[in-house]
Amino acid sequence: MEVLEACNNVGQQIDAALSNFATTYKEGERKIEEATEILLSIKRDFEQKQEVNAKESQLGVSRVKECLSQLSKQHKRIQKSLSNIEKKIEANFQRGCGVSIFPPILPDSEKLLNQAICLHLLRNGFVESGVEFSRESGLERDDRIQEACKLTEIQGKLKENHLDAAIAWAQGHHQELLEKNSDLEFKLHQMKFIQILSQGSQWQNEAIAYAKNHFPLFSDRHKTEIAKVMGILPFIKRGVHNSPYGHFFDPVLWTEINQLFNRTAAEVLGFSVESPLSTSINVGVMALPVFEKFQKTMAEMKIQWDITSDTEMPIEIDTDGRNYHSVFSCPILKQQSSPSNPPMRLPCGHAMSLDAIKQTLAYYSGSFRGSAKCPYCKMLFEKSQVTELHF
Ligand SMILES: [Zn+2]
């Protein structure tokens, strides 16, 4: 309720300023027109008349001066109403988010923040602003930013149904896509084939040549899909739209291929699906009031709490059902992971804490010469095959 009242107070001041703007604008326009008219008439007098009445033109000049001084008064009135808004905000939101609550938690946080802002701009299509921001913040040579710039460019082209750049990208990441079991590369080629055919029956040979060039690489995995899409050919002269293959020409396929590309590329390049900046701000808005209340209570109780330590938050924050803080609990030792005891991945894919791995290796040290068995699937692994997991 308190916040609502504060918002209303500021809102009233904003309304007053806006109405002030509107009237000042109209009056100002009139004054400028008046002054221009006077000056033009003086100019005309000078051009047309042999003799100019000095008194008359002096009168005109003083009227222009009067107009200008009125304009300047109106300008001051606007400035005053703007500063009134500022005063109202200060008076009503004194205890707001201006309080610096926590020290920077991450080293190099400024760079991370700039990176997040830049990526946010790029992925939301504000390419020019993103590129300019990267230049100003000294991130133009940053690999992630360069990758994001390239990706944004490809996405822009794909949005306009130009497939070539996306296909080239997929071909460049052929192996990674295969490892991720992704259909993206094939789907893009399939789309290209359909696009060629959709131009009419005279393009049939070109489409067949494209299929011959690109489909064989996918003949094992996508045999059925290739057969289906090739089924369009016999209907090409009679009109494909009324054929059993009409669905291949549904515009919704373009939406799907765009979504598939965006999702897959983000996954391959390690970009999160949602913008990290939007996510941080969304959760920040929810968490900040709780943090502030918490900090106040701690100060009143004279308890010190260091957020930079790796301990868990002592309070629950409702983040609308989303979990922003990944926690790994070792399934073997039932302990929560920490920087000195991080989660590790075995070559079989099972995960456990470093302490559990050490204990397993120690347990098997007599039997397998440096190797041990995964406690779950009993697959043999060596110490060098174990990698740290990051969430
Ligand atoms: Zn295993």
Coordinates of C-alpha atoms in Angstrom, one line a residue, residues 27-385:
E27 CA 2.2 28.4 -26.8
G28 CA 5.8 28.1 -27.8
E29 CA 4.9 27.2 -31.4
R30 CA 2.6 30.3 -31.5
K31 CA 5.4 32.5 -30.2
I32 CA 7.9 31.2 -32.7
E33 CA 5.5 31.7 -35.6
E34 CA 4.8 35.3 -34.4
A35 CA 8.5 36.1 -34.1
T36 CA 9.2 34.6 -37.6
E37 CA 6.4 36.6 -39.1
I38 CA 7.7 39.9 -37.7
L39 CA 11.2 39.2 -38.9
L40 CA 10.0 38.2 -42.3
S41 CA 8.0 41.4 -42.6
I42 CA 11.0 43.5 -41.6
K43 CA 13.1 41.6 -44.2
R44 CA 10.5 42.3 -46.9
D45 CA 10.5 46.0 -46.0
F46 CA 14.3 46.1 -46.4
E47 CA 14.0 44.4 -49.8
Q48 CA 11.1 46.2 -51.3
K49 CA 11.0 49.7 -49.9
Q50 CA 13.5 52.4 -50.7
E51 CA 13.1 54.0 -47.3
V52 CA 12.6 51.9 -44.2
N53 CA 10.8 53.3 -41.2
A54 CA 13.4 52.9 -38.4
K55 CA 10.8 53.3 -35.7
E56 CA 8.6 50.6 -37.1
S57 CA 11.4 48.1 -37.5
Q58 CA 12.7 48.8 -34.1
L59 CA 9.2 48.1 -32.7
G60 CA 9.3 44.8 -34.6
V61 CA 12.6 43.8 -33.1
S62 CA 11.5 44.6 -29.6
R63 CA 8.3 42.4 -30.2
V64 CA 10.6 39.6 -31.3
K65 CA 12.7 40.1 -28.2
E66 CA 9.5 39.9 -26.1
C67 CA 8.6 36.6 -27.8
L68 CA 12.0 35.1 -27.1
S69 CA 11.9 36.1 -23.4
Q70 CA 8.4 34.4 -23.1
L71 CA 9.8 31.3 -24.8
S72 CA 12.7 31.2 -22.3
K73 CA 10.2 31.6 -19.4
Q74 CA 8.2 28.6 -20.8
H75 CA 11.4 26.6 -21.0
K76 CA 12.1 27.3 -17.4
R77 CA 8.6 26.2 -16.4
I78 CA 9.2 22.8 -18.1
Q79 CA 12.6 22.4 -16.4
K80 CA 10.9 23.2 -13.1
S81 CA 8.2 20.5 -13.6
L82 CA 10.9 18.0 -14.5
S83 CA 12.9 18.7 -11.4
N84 CA 9.7 18.5 -9.4
I85 CA 9.4 14.9 -10.6
E86 CA 12.9 14.2 -9.4
K87 CA 12.2 15.7 -6.0
K88 CA 9.0 13.6 -5.7
I89 CA 10.9 10.4 -6.5
E90 CA 13.5 11.2 -3.9
A91 CA 10.9 12.1 -1.3
N92 CA 8.8 8.9 -1.9
F93 CA 11.4 6.3 -2.7
Q94 CA 14.1 7.1 -0.2
R95 CA 14.5 3.6 1.0
G96 CA 14.4 2.0 -2.4
C97 CA 17.0 0.1 -4.4
G98 CA 19.5 2.8 -4.1
V99 CA 21.0 1.0 -1.1
S100 CA 24.1 -0.8 -2.2
I101 CA 23.3 -4.1 -0.6
F102 CA 26.1 -6.5 -1.6
P103 CA 29.6 -6.2 -2.8
P104 CA 30.4 -7.6 -6.3
I105 CA 30.3 -11.4 -5.9
L106 CA 32.1 -12.3 -9.0
P107 CA 35.6 -11.2 -9.9
D108 CA 35.6 -9.5 -13.3
S109 CA 31.9 -8.8 -12.9
E110 CA 32.0 -5.6 -15.0
K111 CA 33.1 -7.5 -18.0
L112 CA 30.4 -10.2 -17.4
L113 CA 27.8 -7.5 -17.1
N114 CA 28.9 -5.8 -20.3
Q115 CA 28.9 -9.1 -22.0
A116 CA 25.4 -9.9 -20.8
I117 CA 24.1 -6.5 -22.0
C118 CA 25.8 -6.9 -25.3
L119 CA 24.5 -10.4 -25.9
H120 CA 21.0 -9.2 -24.8
L121 CA 21.0 -6.5 -27.5
L122 CA 22.3 -8.9 -30.2
R123 CA 19.9 -11.7 -29.5
N124 CA 17.0 -9.3 -29.4
G125 CA 17.8 -8.1 -32.9
F126 CA 19.3 -4.7 -31.9
V127 CA 22.4 -5.5 -33.9
E128 CA 23.7 -2.0 -34.5
S129 CA 23.3 -1.1 -30.8
G130 CA 24.9 -4.4 -29.8
V131 CA 27.9 -3.9 -32.1
E132 CA 28.3 -0.2 -30.9
F133 CA 28.1 -1.3 -27.3
S134 CA 30.7 -4.0 -27.7
R135 CA 33.0 -1.4 -29.3
E136 CA 32.5 1.1 -26.5
S137 CA 32.9 -1.5 -23.7
G138 CA 36.0 -2.9 -25.3
L139 CA 34.4 -6.2 -26.1
E140 CA 34.6 -6.1 -29.9
R141 CA 37.4 -8.8 -29.9
D142 CA 35.6 -11.0 -27.4
D143 CA 35.0 -14.4 -28.9
R144 CA 31.5 -14.8 -27.5
I145 CA 30.4 -11.4 -28.8
Q146 CA 31.9 -12.2 -32.2
E147 CA 30.1 -15.5 -32.3
A148 CA 26.9 -13.9 -31.2
C149 CA 27.2 -11.2 -33.9
K150 CA 27.7 -13.9 -36.6
L151 CA 24.8 -15.9 -35.2
T152 CA 22.5 -12.8 -35.2
E153 CA 23.3 -12.1 -38.8
I154 CA 22.5 -15.7 -39.8
Q155 CA 19.2 -15.6 -37.8
G156 CA 18.3 -12.4 -39.5
K157 CA 18.7 -13.9 -43.0
L158 CA 16.9 -17.1 -42.0
K159 CA 14.0 -15.0 -40.8
E160 CA 13.7 -13.7 -44.4
N161 CA 13.7 -17.2 -45.7
H162 CA 17.4 -17.1 -46.9
L163 CA 18.7 -20.5 -46.0
D164 CA 22.3 -20.4 -47.3
A165 CA 24.0 -18.8 -44.3
A166 CA 22.2 -21.2 -41.9
I167 CA 23.2 -24.2 -44.0
A168 CA 26.8 -23.1 -44.1
W169 CA 26.8 -22.7 -40.3
A170 CA 25.2 -26.2 -39.8
Q171 CA 27.8 -27.7 -42.2
G172 CA 30.6 -26.0 -40.2
H173 CA 29.2 -27.6 -37.0
H174 CA 28.4 -31.0 -38.7
Q175 CA 30.2 -33.1 -36.1
E176 CA 28.8 -31.3 -33.1
L177 CA 25.3 -31.5 -34.4
L178 CA 25.7 -35.2 -35.0
E179 CA 26.9 -35.7 -31.4
K180 CA 23.9 -33.8 -30.1
N181 CA 21.6 -36.0 -32.2
S182 CA 20.3 -32.9 -34.0
D183 CA 18.4 -33.0 -37.2
L184 CA 19.1 -29.4 -38.0
E185 CA 21.4 -29.8 -40.9
F186 CA 19.1 -32.3 -42.7
K187 CA 16.0 -30.2 -42.0
L188 CA 17.8 -27.1 -43.5
H189 CA 18.7 -29.0 -46.7
Q190 CA 15.2 -30.4 -46.9
M191 CA 13.8 -26.9 -46.6
K192 CA 16.1 -25.7 -49.3
F193 CA 14.9 -28.5 -51.6
I194 CA 11.3 -27.5 -51.0
Q195 CA 12.1 -23.9 -51.5
I196 CA 13.6 -24.6 -54.9
L197 CA 10.6 -26.7 -55.9
S198 CA 8.1 -24.1 -54.8
Q199 CA 9.4 -21.8 -57.5
G200 CA 7.7 -24.0 -60.1
S201 CA 8.1 -27.0 -62.3
Q202 CA 10.9 -25.4 -64.4
W203 CA 13.1 -25.7 -61.3
Q204 CA 12.6 -29.4 -61.0
N205 CA 16.1 -30.4 -62.3
E206 CA 17.8 -27.9 -60.0
A207 CA 15.9 -29.4 -57.0
I208 CA 16.9 -32.9 -58.1
A209 CA 20.6 -31.8 -58.4
Y210 CA 20.4 -30.3 -54.9
A211 CA 19.0 -33.5 -53.5
K212 CA 21.7 -35.6 -55.2
N213 CA 24.4 -33.3 -53.7
H214 CA 23.1 -33.1 -50.2
F215 CA 20.8 -35.9 -49.2
P216 CA 23.2 -38.9 -49.5
L217 CA 25.0 -37.7 -46.4
F218 CA 21.8 -38.3 -44.4
S219 CA 20.6 -41.4 -46.1
D220 CA 21.1 -43.6 -43.0
R221 CA 19.4 -41.4 -40.5
H222 CA 16.7 -39.8 -42.5
K223 CA 15.9 -42.5 -45.1
T224 CA 12.1 -42.1 -44.6
E225 CA 12.1 -38.3 -44.6
I226 CA 14.1 -38.3 -47.9
A227 CA 11.7 -40.7 -49.5
K228 CA 8.8 -38.6 -48.4
V229 CA 10.2 -35.3 -49.6
M230 CA 11.2 -36.8 -53.0
G231 CA 7.6 -37.9 -53.4
I232 CA 6.7 -34.3 -54.2
L233 CA 8.4 -34.6 -57.6
P234 CA 5.7 -36.5 -59.6
F235 CA 3.1 -33.8 -58.5
I236 CA 5.2 -30.9 -59.4
K237 CA 3.6 -30.2 -62.8
R238 CA 0.0 -30.7 -61.6
G239 CA 0.5 -28.4 -58.6
V240 CA 1.9 -29.6 -55.4
H241 CA -0.5 -27.7 -53.1
N242 CA -3.4 -30.1 -53.8
S243 CA -1.1 -33.2 -53.7
P244 CA -0.6 -35.5 -50.7
Y245 CA 2.6 -33.5 -50.2
G246 CA 1.0 -30.1 -49.8
H247 CA 2.0 -29.9 -46.2
F248 CA 5.6 -29.5 -47.2
F249 CA 4.7 -26.0 -48.4
D250 CA 3.0 -24.9 -45.3
P251 CA 4.5 -21.5 -44.1
V252 CA 4.5 -22.9 -40.6
L253 CA 7.6 -25.0 -41.6
W254 CA 9.5 -21.7 -41.8
T255 CA 8.6 -20.8 -38.3
E256 CA 9.6 -24.3 -37.1
I257 CA 13.0 -24.2 -38.9
N258 CA 13.7 -20.8 -37.4
Q259 CA 12.9 -22.0 -33.9
L260 CA 14.9 -25.2 -34.5
F261 CA 17.9 -23.2 -35.7
N262 CA 17.8 -20.7 -32.8
R263 CA 17.5 -23.4 -30.2
T264 CA 20.1 -25.6 -31.7
A265 CA 22.7 -22.9 -32.4
A266 CA 22.3 -21.5 -28.8
E267 CA 22.9 -25.0 -27.5
V268 CA 25.9 -25.7 -29.7
L269 CA 27.5 -22.3 -28.9
G270 CA 26.7 -22.6 -25.2
F271 CA 24.3 -19.6 -25.1
S272 CA 21.4 -20.0 -22.8
V273 CA 18.0 -20.1 -24.4
E274 CA 16.7 -17.1 -22.5
S275 CA 18.7 -13.9 -22.3
P276 CA 20.8 -14.0 -19.1
L277 CA 20.2 -10.2 -18.6
S278 CA 16.4 -10.6 -18.7
T279 CA 16.7 -13.6 -16.4
S280 CA 18.9 -11.7 -13.9
I281 CA 16.6 -8.7 -13.9
N282 CA 13.5 -10.7 -13.6
V283 CA 14.8 -12.7 -10.7
G284 CA 16.5 -9.6 -9.3
V285 CA 13.2 -7.7 -9.1
M286 CA 11.7 -10.6 -7.2
A287 CA 14.7 -11.1 -4.9
L288 CA 15.8 -7.6 -4.1
P289 CA 13.0 -6.6 -1.7
V290 CA 13.6 -9.9 0.2
F291 CA 17.3 -9.3 0.3
E292 CA 16.8 -5.8 1.6
K293 CA 14.5 -6.9 4.4
F294 CA 16.9 -9.7 5.2
Q295 CA 19.9 -7.3 5.4
K296 CA 17.9 -4.9 7.6
T297 CA 16.9 -7.7 10.0
M298 CA 20.5 -8.9 10.1
A299 CA 21.8 -5.4 10.9
E300 CA 19.2 -5.0 13.7
M301 CA 20.2 -8.3 15.2
K302 CA 23.9 -7.3 14.7
I303 CA 24.6 -10.5 12.8
Q304 CA 27.3 -10.5 10.1
W305 CA 26.6 -12.6 7.0
D306 CA 29.0 -12.8 4.1
I307 CA 27.3 -13.4 0.8
T308 CA 30.6 -13.9 -0.9
S309 CA 31.1 -17.1 1.1
D310 CA 29.8 -20.3 -0.6
T311 CA 27.3 -21.1 2.0
E312 CA 23.7 -21.5 1.0
M313 CA 21.2 -18.6 1.3
P314 CA 19.7 -18.7 4.8
I315 CA 16.4 -17.4 3.4
E316 CA 13.9 -18.7 0.9
I317 CA 13.2 -16.5 -2.1
D318 CA 10.1 -17.1 -4.2
T319 CA 11.3 -16.8 -7.8
D320 CA 8.0 -17.8 -9.4
G321 CA 8.9 -21.5 -9.5
R322 CA 12.2 -21.1 -11.3
N323 CA 15.4 -22.4 -9.8
Y324 CA 18.3 -20.1 -10.4
H325 CA 20.7 -21.6 -8.0
S326 CA 22.0 -25.0 -9.1
V327 CA 22.8 -27.3 -6.3
F328 CA 24.6 -30.6 -6.7
S329 CA 24.2 -33.2 -4.0
C330 CA 26.5 -36.1 -4.2
P331 CA 24.4 -39.3 -4.7
I332 CA 27.1 -41.4 -3.0
L333 CA 28.2 -39.4 0.0
K334 CA 24.9 -37.3 0.3
Q335 CA 26.9 -34.1 0.6
Q336 CA 26.4 -30.8 -1.1
S337 CA 29.1 -29.9 -3.5
S338 CA 31.5 -27.0 -2.8
P339 CA 34.5 -25.4 -4.6
S340 CA 36.9 -27.9 -2.9
N341 CA 34.5 -30.8 -3.5
P342 CA 32.9 -30.1 -6.9
P343 CA 30.7 -32.4 -8.9
M344 CA 32.6 -34.7 -11.3
R345 CA 31.6 -36.7 -14.4
L346 CA 32.8 -40.2 -15.1
P347 CA 33.3 -41.4 -18.7
C348 CA 30.1 -43.5 -18.4
G349 CA 28.1 -40.3 -17.7
H350 CA 27.4 -40.8 -14.0
A351 CA 28.1 -37.9 -11.7
M352 CA 29.3 -37.7 -8.1
S353 CA 31.4 -35.5 -5.9
L354 CA 35.2 -35.4 -6.1
D355 CA 35.4 -36.9 -2.6
A356 CA 33.3 -39.8 -3.7
I357 CA 35.6 -40.4 -6.7
K358 CA 38.7 -40.2 -4.4
Q359 CA 37.2 -42.8 -2.1
T360 CA 36.2 -45.1 -5.0
L361 CA 39.7 -44.9 -6.4
A362 CA 41.2 -45.6 -3.0
Y363 CA 38.9 -48.5 -2.5
Y364 CA 40.0 -50.1 -5.8
S365 CA 43.6 -49.1 -5.6
G366 CA 44.8 -52.6 -4.8
S367 CA 42.8 -54.3 -7.6
F368 CA 43.0 -52.3 -10.8
R369 CA 46.2 -50.2 -10.9
G370 CA 44.8 -46.7 -10.8
S371 CA 41.4 -47.7 -12.3
A372 CA 38.2 -48.0 -10.4
K373 CA 34.6 -49.1 -11.1
C374 CA 31.7 -46.7 -11.3
P375 CA 29.5 -47.4 -8.3
Y376 CA 26.4 -47.4 -10.5
C377 CA 27.2 -49.2 -13.8
K378 CA 30.4 -50.8 -12.8
M379 CA 32.2 -49.4 -15.8
L380 CA 36.0 -49.1 -15.4
F381 CA 37.4 -45.6 -15.4
E382 CA 40.8 -44.0 -14.8
K383 CA 41.4 -40.9 -12.8
S384 CA 42.4 -38.9 -16.0
Q385 CA 39.0 -39.6 -17.5

